[in-house]
Tab-separated table of C-alpha atoms in Angstrom:
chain	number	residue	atom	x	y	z
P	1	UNK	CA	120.978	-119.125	-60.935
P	2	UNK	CA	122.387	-122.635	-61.386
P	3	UNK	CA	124.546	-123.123	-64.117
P	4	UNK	CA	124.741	-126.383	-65.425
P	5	UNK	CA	127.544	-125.331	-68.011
P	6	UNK	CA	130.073	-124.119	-65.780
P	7	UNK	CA	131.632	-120.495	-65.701
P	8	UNK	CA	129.877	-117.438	-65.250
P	9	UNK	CA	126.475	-116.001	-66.915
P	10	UNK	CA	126.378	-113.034	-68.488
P	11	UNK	CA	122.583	-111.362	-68.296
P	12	UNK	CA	121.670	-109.251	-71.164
P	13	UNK	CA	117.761	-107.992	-71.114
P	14	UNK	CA	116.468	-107.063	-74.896
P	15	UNK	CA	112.713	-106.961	-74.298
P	16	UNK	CA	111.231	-104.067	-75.715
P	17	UNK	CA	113.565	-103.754	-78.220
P	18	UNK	CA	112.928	-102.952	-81.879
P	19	UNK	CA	114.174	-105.035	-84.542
P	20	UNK	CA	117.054	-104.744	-85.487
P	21	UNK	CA	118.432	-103.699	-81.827
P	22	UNK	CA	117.974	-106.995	-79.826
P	23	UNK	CA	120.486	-108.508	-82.571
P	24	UNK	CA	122.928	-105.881	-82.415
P	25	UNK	CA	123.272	-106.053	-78.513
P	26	UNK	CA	123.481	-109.669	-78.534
P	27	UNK	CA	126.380	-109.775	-81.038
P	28	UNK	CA	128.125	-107.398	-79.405
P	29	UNK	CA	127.822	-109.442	-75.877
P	30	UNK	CA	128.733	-112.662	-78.006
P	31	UNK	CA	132.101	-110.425	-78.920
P	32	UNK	CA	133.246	-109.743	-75.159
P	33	UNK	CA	132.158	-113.452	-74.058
P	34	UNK	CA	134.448	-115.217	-72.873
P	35	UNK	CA	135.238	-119.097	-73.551
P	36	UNK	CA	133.825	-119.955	-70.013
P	37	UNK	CA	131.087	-117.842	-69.803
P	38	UNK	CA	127.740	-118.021	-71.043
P	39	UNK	CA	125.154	-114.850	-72.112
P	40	UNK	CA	121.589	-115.451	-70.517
P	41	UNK	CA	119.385	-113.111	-72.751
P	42	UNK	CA	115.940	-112.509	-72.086
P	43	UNK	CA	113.892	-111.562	-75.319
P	44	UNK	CA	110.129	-110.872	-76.024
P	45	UNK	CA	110.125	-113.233	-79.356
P	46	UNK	CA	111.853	-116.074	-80.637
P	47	UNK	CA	115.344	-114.958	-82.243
P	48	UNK	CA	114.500	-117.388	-85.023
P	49	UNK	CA	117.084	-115.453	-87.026
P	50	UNK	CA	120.080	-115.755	-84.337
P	51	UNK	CA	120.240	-119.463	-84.377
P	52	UNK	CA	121.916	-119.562	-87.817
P	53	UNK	CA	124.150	-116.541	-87.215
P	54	UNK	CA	125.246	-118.632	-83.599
P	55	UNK	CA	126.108	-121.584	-85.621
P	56	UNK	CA	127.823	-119.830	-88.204
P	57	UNK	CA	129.952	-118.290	-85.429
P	58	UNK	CA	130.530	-121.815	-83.305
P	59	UNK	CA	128.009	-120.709	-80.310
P	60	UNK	CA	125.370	-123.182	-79.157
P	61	UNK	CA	121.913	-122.420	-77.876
P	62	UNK	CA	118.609	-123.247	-75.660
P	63	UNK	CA	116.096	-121.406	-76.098
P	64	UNK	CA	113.034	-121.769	-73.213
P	65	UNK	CA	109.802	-120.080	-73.622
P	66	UNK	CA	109.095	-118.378	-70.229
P	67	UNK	CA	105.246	-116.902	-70.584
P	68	UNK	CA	105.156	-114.139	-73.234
P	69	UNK	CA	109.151	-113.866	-73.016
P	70	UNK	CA	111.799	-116.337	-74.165
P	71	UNK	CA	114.890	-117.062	-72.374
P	72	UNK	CA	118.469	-117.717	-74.690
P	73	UNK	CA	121.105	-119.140	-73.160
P	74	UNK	CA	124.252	-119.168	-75.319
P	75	UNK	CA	127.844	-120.467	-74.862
P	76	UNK	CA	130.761	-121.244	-77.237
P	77	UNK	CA	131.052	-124.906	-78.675
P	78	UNK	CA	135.029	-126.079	-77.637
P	79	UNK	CA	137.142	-125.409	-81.550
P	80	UNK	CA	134.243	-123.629	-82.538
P	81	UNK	CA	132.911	-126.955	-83.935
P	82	UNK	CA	129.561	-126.576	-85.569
P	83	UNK	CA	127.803	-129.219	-87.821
């Protein structure tokens, strides 16, 4: 996969996870991530909820519908700057 971020992607599969499990697993990638790398998750809904715990952590986001699946790339913002 391309990355046009730089650093290495991290791919972390939640579909067909139960509420509150896909959150769980991504927040515990997010804690192992490091400031160069980025988490690729793959998720059967949108994580409507996530984007306001990313922000609240300094992570940014984009989020691309891919068929019935959406795809959530995340990386951290440089000083954890959020607005």
């Amino acid at each position: 996969m391309h990355n046009t971020h730089g650093g290495s992607v991290r791919l972390l599969d939640v579909g067909g996870m139960e509420p509150p499990q896909p959150m769980q697993h991504i927040l515990e990638a997010l804690d192992t991530l490091g400031p160069d790398e980025r988490l690729r998750v793959l998720i059967d809904r949108d994580p409507i909820p996530l984007y306001q715990v990313l922000r609240r952590y300094g992570f940014a986001h984009r989020t691309t519908p891919q068929g019935a699946r959406y795809e959530v790339l995340i990386w951290q913002v440089p000083d954890g700057g959020g607005a």
